[in-house]
């Protein structure tokens, strides 16, 4: 029996007694609670998103609705190309991530080697690091005259600097950022396969590679696809990394540029909104596909049902050395991020030398003296968001795990849908739905718009250890007071 | 009440920390919704890097964020019993 089935049976058994005794009270309070949660969802998710979708159908200057914008989008070669390039990027990123993570996850999950916990932790680090931090470090290190190229040139390996930014660099960077998601999925898959199956294959005479291809790999496909969808969606949601890498013709990037910089240009604004909607559609669509596919193809009956601690192997010396080299290589790539950021942050005028020449604390002093408010704002808004997140997360988790309130399946669906919904879409939707005058965003003295909310779905790995459900919750930014139009330091 | 809450507490704490990390580095929605005086660290970082070309300051900010995230992560790993379990929550799947 799988874990989930076991939990559900347990929860059901627990439920039966109180429901029998306190039928009316339990049910009524559950309905009130879930009604409240649905209201919040309606207001913070459905309403803004509906606004956004409606906007994309609006025909400029006429007040009518129609498919005009979509037709314009797909008949304009530039935008069509943008869409296709995003698909291409997604495909390439998925390919590279898969190629990197298949062996990596196998090494981390199966081989019994010294120091693997440390390497696992390091490999998973990009999950919590912001993607743009990695991109900055990459640009400084692998840029045209960055450390990497300068060193290669000094050693005489190349005569002209290699271009590691642009599209190919973008593929590598995004793959590196998404690697841990895939590694986690695959590690789960590898370690949840019943050892008896692989042992049987060995007894029957299947060699290492054949066993991997015929037993291990097919059994790990559901987990693999769960990770693959997250990886595939990422280029449809990430606008900042391409912008840093100098690639602008991708859906989310073009959406950001068109809406944030060219909102007065009606055509470009509508094209931006259409690209946001299309990116969201791709995300939601592939998420739905994955969901139906996984429902159909469940291997839970063949798995042990535990999270960690599957079969472990003590490899031969040669394989051990190769594994170490590979793991160290990936770890180095990831370690570049904090190291390069530190080097660049503690130095001044770091140009055309492999390492900085002048060391200084100036940058940090500047942050705390002139831009201390940014740090304060970050903590303040995150804390408000956290409060809301914990409140709704716990409420949602309670409803999903412990009650039989109506519409739980829908709640869970919305919950997991927020996982894949692009942040840009949420931003634009909120801007359109709650920001009455768009211009006021850019004019500090704007008058009409008083309310700003920010809602990003954020997972809260929470609560109910009985139920492996992660709750996606609302992020809410409360306007504490009307901000005074002060200058923002050196920004 | 006396049974569930203590059992849950660990998960809730880890959840809080992970949520804070995610909220702390949020930029996609914030970039559309901020206004003068409300810039957060990621927005300041973006403005410095992309519009101001102040790479040193932007890197310093990014490094600061990485440090905050790292400290929080270590706390989460302490509470949650190992980095792996914590990462499981962060990856959003069961």
Coordinates of C-alpha atoms in Angstrom, one line a residue:
Chain A
X1 CA 0.0 0.0 0.0
X2 CA 1.4 3.4 -0.9
X3 CA 2.0 6.1 1.7
X4 CA -0.8 8.2 0.5
X5 CA -3.3 5.4 0.6
X6 CA -2.1 4.6 4.1
X7 CA -2.5 8.2 5.2
X8 CA -6.0 8.5 3.7
X9 CA -7.1 5.4 5.4
X10 CA -5.7 6.7 8.7
X11 CA -7.3 10.1 8.3
X12 CA -10.6 8.5 7.4
X13 CA -10.5 6.3 10.5
X14 CA -9.8 9.3 12.6
X15 CA -12.6 11.3 11.0
X16 CA -15.3 8.7 11.6
X17 CA -15.7 9.2 15.3
X18 CA -16.1 13.0 15.7
X19 CA -18.3 13.1 12.6
X20 CA -20.6 10.5 14.2
X21 CA -20.8 12.4 17.4
X22 CA -20.8 16.1 16.3
X23 CA -22.3 15.8 12.8
X24 CA -23.9 19.2 12.4
X25 CA -21.4 21.4 14.2
X26 CA -18.3 19.9 12.4
X27 CA -19.9 20.1 9.0
X28 CA -21.1 23.7 9.4
X29 CA -17.8 25.0 10.6
X30 CA -16.0 23.3 7.9
X31 CA -18.3 24.8 5.3
X32 CA -17.8 28.3 6.7
X33 CA -14.0 27.8 6.7
X34 CA -13.8 26.5 3.2
X35 CA -16.2 29.3 2.1
X36 CA -13.9 31.8 3.6
X37 CA -10.9 30.3 1.8
X38 CA -12.8 30.3 -1.5
X39 CA -13.7 33.9 -1.1
X40 CA -10.1 34.8 -0.6
X41 CA -9.1 32.8 -3.6
X42 CA -11.8 34.5 -5.7
X43 CA -10.7 37.9 -4.7
X44 CA -6.9 37.4 -4.9
X45 CA -6.5 34.9 -7.7
X46 CA -9.6 34.5 -9.8
X47 CA -10.6 38.1 -10.0
X48 CA -7.2 39.5 -11.1
X49 CA -6.5 36.6 -13.5
X50 CA -10.0 37.0 -15.0
X51 CA -9.2 40.7 -15.4
X52 CA -5.9 39.9 -17.2
X53 CA -7.6 37.4 -19.5
X54 CA -10.3 39.9 -20.3
X55 CA -7.7 42.5 -21.0
X56 CA -6.0 40.3 -23.6
X57 CA -9.3 40.1 -25.5
X58 CA -9.9 43.8 -25.5
X59 CA -9.5 45.5 -28.9
X60 CA -7.6 48.8 -28.6
X61 CA -9.6 52.0 -28.8
X62 CA -12.9 50.3 -29.5
X63 CA -14.1 48.9 -26.2
X64 CA -15.0 45.7 -27.9
X65 CA -13.8 42.2 -27.3
X66 CA -12.3 39.8 -29.8
X67 CA -9.4 37.6 -30.8
X68 CA -7.8 40.5 -32.5
X69 CA -4.8 40.7 -30.2
X70 CA -4.0 37.0 -30.5
X71 CA -4.3 37.1 -34.3
X72 CA -1.9 40.1 -34.3
X73 CA 0.5 38.3 -32.0
X74 CA 0.7 35.2 -34.1
X75 CA 0.8 36.9 -37.4
X76 CA 3.6 39.2 -36.4
X77 CA 6.8 37.4 -37.2
X78 CA 8.7 39.0 -34.3
X79 CA 6.2 37.8 -31.7
X80 CA 5.8 34.4 -33.3
X81 CA 9.6 34.0 -33.2
X82 CA 9.6 35.0 -29.6
X83 CA 7.1 32.2 -28.8
X84 CA 9.0 29.6 -30.8
X85 CA 12.3 30.7 -29.2
X86 CA 10.8 30.3 -25.7
X87 CA 9.7 26.8 -26.7
X88 CA 13.2 26.0 -28.0
X89 CA 14.8 27.3 -24.9
X90 CA 12.5 25.2 -22.7
X91 CA 13.3 22.1 -24.7
X92 CA 17.1 22.7 -24.6
X93 CA 17.0 23.5 -20.9
X94 CA 15.0 20.3 -20.2
X95 CA 17.5 18.3 -22.3
X96 CA 20.6 19.7 -20.5
X97 CA 19.0 19.4 -17.1
X98 CA 18.1 15.8 -17.8
X99 CA 21.6 15.0 -19.1
X100 CA 23.2 16.5 -16.0
X101 CA 20.9 15.2 -13.4
X102 CA 20.4 11.6 -14.4
X103 CA 23.9 10.5 -13.4
X104 CA 24.1 13.1 -10.6
X105 CA 20.9 11.8 -8.9
X106 CA 22.1 8.2 -9.3
X107 CA 25.4 9.0 -7.7
X108 CA 23.8 10.9 -4.8
X109 CA 21.0 8.4 -4.2
X110 CA 22.7 5.1 -4.7
X111 CA 26.4 5.3 -4.1
X112 CA 27.7 4.9 -0.6
X113 CA 30.5 7.5 -0.7
X114 CA 32.1 9.7 1.9
X115 CA 30.9 13.3 2.0
X116 CA 27.9 12.7 -0.1
X117 CA 25.6 14.5 2.4
X118 CA 27.7 17.6 2.0
X119 CA 27.6 17.4 -1.8
X120 CA 23.9 16.7 -1.8
X121 CA 23.3 19.8 0.3
X122 CA 25.5 21.9 -2.1
X123 CA 23.7 20.5 -5.2
X124 CA 20.4 21.5 -3.7
X125 CA 21.5 25.0 -2.9
X126 CA 20.2 26.7 -6.0
X127 CA 16.6 25.9 -4.9
X128 CA 16.8 28.6 -2.3
X129 CA 19.2 31.0 -4.1
X130 CA 17.5 33.6 -6.2
X131 CA 17.9 32.8 -9.9
X132 CA 19.1 36.4 -10.6
X133 CA 21.9 36.1 -8.1
X134 CA 23.2 33.2 -10.1
X135 CA 22.9 35.1 -13.3
X136 CA 24.8 38.1 -11.9
X137 CA 27.6 35.8 -10.8
X138 CA 27.6 34.0 -14.1
X139 CA 27.9 37.3 -16.0
X140 CA 30.8 38.5 -13.9
X141 CA 32.6 35.1 -14.1
X142 CA 31.9 33.9 -17.6
X143 CA 31.4 37.3 -19.3
X144 CA 33.4 38.3 -22.3
X145 CA 36.1 39.7 -20.2
X146 CA 35.3 37.9 -17.1
X147 CA 37.6 35.7 -14.9
X148 CA 37.1 32.6 -17.0
X149 CA 37.9 34.0 -20.4
X150 CA 40.8 36.1 -19.0
X151 CA 42.4 33.0 -17.4
X152 CA 41.9 31.0 -20.6
X153 CA 43.5 33.7 -22.6
X154 CA 46.4 34.1 -20.1
X155 CA 47.1 30.4 -20.3
X156 CA 47.1 30.7 -24.1
X157 CA 44.2 28.3 -24.6
X158 CA 42.2 30.7 -26.6
X159 CA 43.1 33.9 -28.5
X160 CA 39.7 35.6 -28.5
X161 CA 37.2 35.6 -25.6
X162 CA 34.4 33.1 -25.8
X163 CA 30.9 34.3 -25.8
X164 CA 29.3 32.4 -22.9
X165 CA 26.4 34.8 -22.5
X166 CA 23.5 35.1 -24.9
X167 CA 21.3 32.1 -25.8
X168 CA 23.7 29.2 -25.1
X169 CA 24.8 30.7 -21.8
X170 CA 21.2 31.2 -20.9
X171 CA 20.5 27.5 -21.5
X172 CA 23.4 26.5 -19.2
X173 CA 22.4 29.0 -16.5
X174 CA 18.8 28.0 -16.3
X175 CA 19.7 24.3 -16.4
X176 CA 22.0 24.9 -13.4
X177 CA 19.3 26.7 -11.6
X178 CA 16.8 23.9 -12.3
X179 CA 19.2 21.1 -11.6
X180 CA 18.2 20.5 -8.0
X181 CA 14.5 20.2 -8.8
X182 CA 15.2 17.4 -11.2
X183 CA 17.8 15.8 -9.0
X184 CA 15.3 15.8 -6.1
X185 CA 12.6 14.1 -8.3
X186 CA 15.0 11.5 -9.6
X187 CA 16.5 10.8 -6.2
X188 CA 13.1 10.2 -4.9
X189 CA 12.4 7.9 -7.7
X190 CA 15.6 6.0 -7.4
X191 CA 15.3 5.5 -3.7
X192 CA 11.7 4.5 -3.7
X193 CA 12.1 1.6 -6.2
X194 CA 11.8 -1.7 -4.4
X195 CA 15.3 -3.2 -4.2
X196 CA 13.8 -6.6 -4.9
X197 CA 13.0 -5.6 -8.4
X198 CA 16.5 -4.6 -9.2
X199 CA 17.9 -7.6 -7.4
X200 CA 15.6 -9.9 -9.5
X201 CA 17.0 -8.2 -12.6
X202 CA 20.5 -9.0 -11.4
X203 CA 19.7 -12.6 -10.7
X204 CA 18.3 -12.9 -14.2
X205 CA 21.6 -11.6 -15.5
X206 CA 21.0 -8.0 -16.4
X207 CA 24.2 -6.0 -16.3
X208 CA 24.5 -2.5 -14.7
X209 CA 23.5 -0.4 -17.6
X210 CA 20.8 -2.8 -18.9
X211 CA 19.3 -3.0 -15.4
X212 CA 19.3 0.8 -15.2
X213 CA 17.6 1.1 -18.6
X214 CA 15.0 -1.6 -18.2
X215 CA 14.1 -1.4 -14.6
X216 CA 15.3 1.7 -12.9
X217 CA 14.6 4.3 -15.6
X218 CA 11.1 3.1 -16.5
X219 CA 10.1 3.0 -12.9
X220 CA 11.3 6.5 -12.3
X221 CA 9.3 8.1 -15.2
X222 CA 6.4 9.5 -13.1
X223 CA 8.8 11.3 -10.8
X224 CA 10.9 12.3 -13.7
X225 CA 8.0 13.9 -15.5
X226 CA 6.9 15.7 -12.4
X227 CA 10.3 17.3 -12.3
X228 CA 10.5 17.8 -16.1
X229 CA 7.3 19.9 -16.1
X230 CA 8.7 22.2 -13.5
X231 CA 11.9 22.5 -15.6
X232 CA 10.1 23.0 -18.8
X233 CA 7.9 25.7 -17.4
X234 CA 10.7 27.8 -16.0
X235 CA 11.7 29.6 -19.2
X236 CA 8.1 30.6 -19.6
X237 CA 8.2 32.3 -16.2
X238 CA 11.7 33.7 -15.8
X239 CA 12.1 37.1 -17.3
X240 CA 15.1 38.4 -15.4
X241 CA 17.8 35.9 -16.3
X242 CA 17.3 36.4 -20.0
X243 CA 17.4 40.1 -19.5
X244 CA 20.7 39.9 -17.6
X245 CA 22.1 37.7 -20.3
X246 CA 21.1 40.1 -23.1
X247 CA 18.3 37.9 -24.6
X248 CA 15.1 39.8 -24.9
X249 CA 13.1 37.9 -27.4
X250 CA 11.5 35.5 -25.0
X251 CA 7.9 35.5 -23.9
X252 CA 8.2 36.6 -20.2
X253 CA 11.0 39.1 -21.0
X254 CA 9.1 40.7 -23.8
X255 CA 6.0 40.8 -21.6
X256 CA 8.0 42.6 -18.9
X257 CA 9.6 45.0 -21.3
X258 CA 6.4 45.8 -23.1
X259 CA 4.3 46.4 -20.0
X260 CA 6.9 48.0 -17.8
X261 CA 8.6 50.3 -20.3
X262 CA 6.1 50.7 -23.1
X263 CA 2.8 50.9 -21.4
X264 CA 1.8 54.0 -23.3
X265 CA 2.2 52.3 -26.6
X266 CA -1.1 50.6 -27.0
X267 CA 0.0 47.9 -29.4
X268 CA 3.0 46.9 -27.4
X269 CA 1.1 46.9 -24.2
X270 CA -1.5 44.5 -25.6
X271 CA 1.2 42.3 -27.1
X272 CA 2.8 42.2 -23.6
X273 CA -0.5 41.2 -22.0
X274 CA -1.1 38.6 -24.7
X275 CA 2.4 37.1 -24.1
X276 CA 1.7 37.0 -20.4
X277 CA -1.5 35.1 -21.0
X278 CA 0.1 32.7 -23.5
X279 CA 3.0 32.0 -21.1
X280 CA 0.5 31.3 -18.3
X281 CA -1.6 29.1 -20.7
X282 CA 1.5 27.0 -21.5
X283 CA 2.3 26.6 -17.8
X284 CA -1.3 25.7 -16.8
X285 CA -1.7 23.4 -19.8
X286 CA 1.4 21.4 -19.3
X287 CA 0.6 21.2 -15.6
X288 CA -2.8 19.7 -16.4
X289 CA -1.3 17.3 -18.9
X290 CA 1.2 16.1 -16.2
X291 CA -1.6 15.7 -13.7
X292 CA -3.8 13.5 -16.0
X293 CA -0.8 11.6 -17.1
X294 CA 0.4 10.8 -13.6
X295 CA -3.1 9.8 -12.5
X296 CA -3.2 7.3 -15.3
X297 CA 0.3 5.9 -14.7
X298 CA 0.9 5.2 -11.1
X299 CA 3.7 2.9 -10.0
X300 CA 3.0 3.3 -6.4
X301 CA 2.2 -0.3 -6.1
X302 CA 5.8 -1.1 -7.2
X303 CA 7.5 1.3 -4.9
X304 CA 8.4 1.0 -1.3
X305 CA 6.6 4.2 -0.5
X306 CA 9.3 5.7 1.7
X307 CA 11.1 8.9 1.0
X308 CA 14.7 8.1 1.5
X309 CA 17.0 5.2 2.1
X310 CA 16.6 3.0 -0.9
X311 CA 19.2 0.6 -2.2
X312 CA 22.8 1.6 -1.8
X313 CA 25.8 0.3 -3.7
X314 CA 29.5 0.4 -3.0
X315 CA 31.0 1.1 -6.4
X316 CA 34.3 0.1 -7.8
X317 CA 37.3 2.4 -7.5
X318 CA 37.2 3.8 -11.1
X319 CA 33.5 4.6 -10.8
X320 CA 34.1 6.1 -7.4
X321 CA 36.7 8.5 -8.8
X322 CA 34.5 9.4 -11.8
X323 CA 31.6 10.1 -9.4
X324 CA 33.7 12.3 -7.2
X325 CA 35.0 14.2 -10.2
X326 CA 31.5 14.7 -11.5
X327 CA 30.0 15.8 -8.2
X328 CA 32.9 18.2 -7.5
X329 CA 32.4 19.7 -11.0
X330 CA 28.8 20.4 -10.4
X331 CA 29.5 21.7 -6.9
X332 CA 32.1 24.1 -8.3
X333 CA 29.6 25.5 -10.8
X334 CA 27.2 26.2 -7.9
X335 CA 29.9 27.5 -5.6
X336 CA 30.9 30.1 -8.2
X337 CA 27.7 32.0 -7.3
X338 CA 28.3 33.0 -3.7
X339 CA 32.1 33.3 -4.2
X340 CA 31.9 35.6 -7.2
X341 CA 29.2 37.7 -5.6
X342 CA 31.4 38.1 -2.6
X343 CA 34.5 39.0 -4.6
X344 CA 32.5 41.5 -6.6
X345 CA 30.8 42.9 -3.6
X346 CA 33.9 43.5 -1.6
X347 CA 35.9 45.0 -4.4
X348 CA 36.0 48.2 -6.4
X349 CA 36.3 48.6 -10.2
X350 CA 36.9 45.0 -10.9
X351 CA 37.5 45.1 -14.7
X352 CA 39.9 43.2 -17.0
X353 CA 41.6 41.2 -14.2
X354 CA 40.8 37.7 -13.2
X355 CA 40.6 38.7 -9.5
X356 CA 39.7 42.1 -8.1
X357 CA 42.6 44.5 -7.3
X358 CA 41.0 46.9 -4.8
X359 CA 39.3 45.6 -1.8
X360 CA 36.8 47.7 -0.1
X361 CA 33.8 47.7 2.2
X362 CA 32.3 50.7 0.4
X363 CA 29.5 48.8 -1.3
X364 CA 28.2 47.4 1.9
X365 CA 28.5 50.8 3.6
X366 CA 26.5 52.3 0.8
X367 CA 23.8 49.8 1.2
X368 CA 23.4 50.3 4.9
X369 CA 23.7 54.1 4.9
X370 CA 21.9 55.1 1.7
X371 CA 19.8 52.2 0.9
X372 CA 19.1 50.8 4.4
X373 CA 15.4 51.3 3.6
X374 CA 15.6 48.5 1.0
X375 CA 16.8 46.1 3.6
X376 CA 14.1 47.3 6.0
X377 CA 11.4 47.0 3.3
X378 CA 12.5 43.6 2.4
X379 CA 12.1 42.3 5.9
X380 CA 8.9 44.2 6.4
X381 CA 7.1 43.0 3.3
X382 CA 8.4 39.5 3.7
X383 CA 7.1 39.4 7.2
X384 CA 3.7 40.6 6.2
X385 CA 3.6 38.1 3.5
X386 CA 4.8 35.5 5.9
X387 CA 2.0 36.2 8.3
X388 CA -0.6 35.9 5.6
X389 CA 1.1 32.8 4.2
X390 CA 1.2 31.0 7.5
X391 CA -2.5 31.9 8.2
X392 CA -3.8 30.7 4.9
X393 CA -1.4 27.9 4.6
X394 CA -2.4 26.4 7.9
X395 CA -6.1 27.0 7.1
X396 CA -5.7 25.4 3.7
X397 CA -3.7 22.5 5.0
X398 CA -6.2 21.9 7.8
X399 CA -9.1 21.9 5.3
X400 CA -7.3 19.5 3.0
X401 CA -6.0 17.1 5.5
X402 CA -8.4 16.9 8.3
X403 CA -11.9 17.7 7.0
X404 CA -14.3 16.6 4.4
X405 CA -15.4 20.1 3.5
X406 CA -16.9 20.3 0.0
X407 CA -14.7 21.5 -2.8
X408 CA -11.5 20.1 -1.4
X409 CA -10.4 18.8 -4.7
X410 CA -10.8 22.2 -6.2
X411 CA -8.8 23.8 -3.4
X412 CA -6.0 21.4 -3.9
X413 CA -6.1 22.1 -7.6
X414 CA -5.9 25.9 -7.2
X415 CA -3.2 25.3 -4.6
X416 CA -0.9 23.3 -6.8
X417 CA -1.8 25.5 -9.8
X418 CA -0.2 28.5 -8.1
X419 CA 3.0 26.5 -8.1
X420 CA 3.3 26.8 -11.8
X421 CA 1.7 30.2 -12.4
X422 CA 4.2 32.8 -13.6
X423 CA 5.0 35.6 -11.2
X424 CA 4.9 38.1 -14.1
X425 CA 1.3 37.1 -14.8
X426 CA 0.4 37.6 -11.1
X427 CA 2.2 41.0 -11.1
X428 CA 0.4 42.2 -14.2
X429 CA -2.9 40.9 -13.1
X430 CA -2.7 42.6 -9.8
X431 CA -1.5 45.8 -11.4
X432 CA -4.5 45.8 -13.7
X433 CA -7.1 44.7 -11.2
X434 CA -6.1 46.7 -8.2
X435 CA -3.9 49.5 -9.6
X436 CA -6.6 51.8 -10.9
X437 CA -4.1 54.2 -12.5
X438 CA -1.2 52.5 -14.0
X439 CA 0.8 55.6 -14.3
X440 CA 0.8 56.2 -10.6
X441 CA 3.3 53.4 -10.3
X442 CA 5.9 55.5 -12.0
X443 CA 4.9 58.8 -10.5
X444 CA 5.6 59.0 -6.8
X445 CA 2.9 61.6 -6.4
X446 CA 0.2 59.6 -8.2
X447 CA -3.1 60.2 -6.6
X448 CA -5.7 57.7 -7.4
X449 CA -4.2 54.4 -6.6
X450 CA -3.9 53.7 -2.9
X451 CA -3.9 49.9 -2.7
X452 CA -1.2 47.6 -3.8
X453 CA -1.3 43.9 -3.2
X454 CA 1.1 41.4 -4.1
X455 CA 0.1 37.8 -4.4
X456 CA 2.5 35.2 -5.4
X457 CA 1.7 31.6 -4.6
X458 CA 4.1 30.5 -2.0
X459 CA 4.5 27.0 -0.8
X460 CA 4.5 26.5 2.8
X461 CA 6.0 23.2 3.6
X462 CA 3.9 22.9 6.5
X463 CA 1.7 21.5 8.8
X464 CA 0.2 18.2 8.8
X465 CA 3.1 15.8 8.7
X466 CA 0.5 13.2 8.1
X467 CA -0.3 14.6 4.8
X468 CA 2.4 15.4 2.2
X469 CA 0.5 18.3 0.8
X470 CA 2.3 21.6 0.4
X471 CA 0.0 24.5 0.7
X472 CA 0.3 27.4 -1.7
X473 CA -0.7 30.5 -0.1
X474 CA -1.2 34.1 -0.7
X475 CA 1.3 36.7 -0.4
X476 CA -0.1 40.0 0.6
X477 CA 1.6 43.3 0.8
X478 CA -0.3 45.7 2.9
X479 CA 0.1 49.4 2.3
X480 CA 1.1 50.6 5.7
X481 CA 0.8 54.3 4.9
X482 CA 0.8 56.6 2.0
X483 CA 4.5 56.8 1.1
X484 CA 6.1 60.2 1.1
X485 CA 7.7 61.1 -2.3
X486 CA 11.3 61.1 -1.1
X487 CA 14.2 60.4 -3.2
X488 CA 15.5 56.9 -3.1
X489 CA 19.2 57.5 -2.4
X490 CA 21.6 56.6 -5.1
X491 CA 19.1 54.4 -6.9
Chain B
X1 CA -4.7 19.7 20.4
X2 CA -2.1 18.4 22.7
X3 CA -1.0 15.8 20.3
X4 CA -1.2 17.5 16.9
X5 CA 0.3 20.8 17.7
X6 CA 3.7 19.6 19.0
X7 CA 3.9 17.1 16.2
X8 CA 3.2 19.9 13.7
X9 CA 5.5 22.5 15.2
X10 CA 8.6 21.3 13.5
X11 CA 7.0 21.3 10.1
X12 CA 5.5 24.7 10.7
X13 CA 8.8 26.2 11.7
X14 CA 10.5 24.9 8.6
X15 CA 7.6 26.1 6.5
X16 CA 7.8 29.5 8.0
X17 CA 11.5 29.8 7.2
X18 CA 11.2 28.4 3.7
X19 CA 8.3 30.8 3.1
X20 CA 10.4 33.7 4.3
X21 CA 13.2 32.8 2.0
X22 CA 10.9 32.6 -1.0
X23 CA 9.2 35.9 -0.1
X24 CA 12.5 37.5 0.6
X25 CA 13.8 37.0 -3.0
X26 CA 10.5 37.6 -4.8
X27 CA 10.9 40.0 -7.7
X28 CA 8.6 39.0 -10.5
X29 CA 5.4 40.4 -8.9
X30 CA 7.1 43.0 -6.9
X31 CA 8.7 44.7 -9.9
X32 CA 5.3 45.5 -11.1
X33 CA 3.8 46.6 -7.8
X34 CA 6.5 48.6 -6.1
X35 CA 6.4 52.3 -5.9
X36 CA 8.8 55.0 -4.8
X37 CA 9.9 54.3 -1.3
X38 CA 8.8 50.7 -1.3
X39 CA 11.7 49.1 -3.1
X40 CA 12.8 45.8 -1.6
X41 CA 16.3 44.4 -1.8
X42 CA 15.7 42.4 -5.0
X43 CA 14.3 45.5 -6.7
X44 CA 17.2 47.7 -5.6
X45 CA 19.5 45.0 -6.9
X46 CA 17.8 44.9 -10.3
X47 CA 17.8 48.7 -10.5
X48 CA 21.5 48.9 -9.6
X49 CA 22.5 46.2 -12.0
X50 CA 20.4 46.9 -15.0
X51 CA 19.6 50.5 -15.0
X52 CA 22.4 51.9 -12.9
X53 CA 25.2 49.6 -14.0
X54 CA 26.5 49.6 -10.4
X55 CA 27.7 46.1 -10.5
X56 CA 29.6 46.3 -7.3
X57 CA 26.6 47.5 -5.3
X58 CA 24.3 45.0 -6.9
X59 CA 26.7 42.2 -6.2
X60 CA 27.0 43.3 -2.6
X61 CA 23.3 43.3 -2.3
X62 CA 23.0 39.9 -3.9
X63 CA 25.7 38.6 -1.5
X64 CA 23.8 40.0 1.4
X65 CA 20.7 38.2 0.2
X66 CA 22.6 34.9 -0.2
X67 CA 24.0 35.3 3.3
X68 CA 20.5 35.9 4.7
X69 CA 19.2 32.9 2.8
X70 CA 22.1 30.7 3.9
X71 CA 21.7 31.5 7.6
X72 CA 17.9 30.9 7.4
X73 CA 18.6 27.6 5.6
X74 CA 21.0 26.4 8.3
X75 CA 18.4 27.2 10.9
X76 CA 15.8 25.4 8.9
X77 CA 18.0 22.4 8.5
X78 CA 18.7 22.3 12.3
X79 CA 15.0 22.4 13.1
X80 CA 13.9 20.1 10.3
X81 CA 16.5 17.5 10.8
X82 CA 18.7 17.6 7.8
X83 CA 19.0 19.6 4.7
X84 CA 17.4 16.9 2.6
X85 CA 14.1 17.0 4.4
X86 CA 14.0 20.8 4.2
X87 CA 14.7 20.7 0.5
X88 CA 11.9 18.3 0.0
X89 CA 9.5 20.9 1.3
X90 CA 11.1 23.5 -0.9
X91 CA 10.7 21.5 -4.1
X92 CA 7.0 21.5 -3.7
X93 CA 6.3 17.8 -4.2
X94 CA 5.5 14.9 -2.1

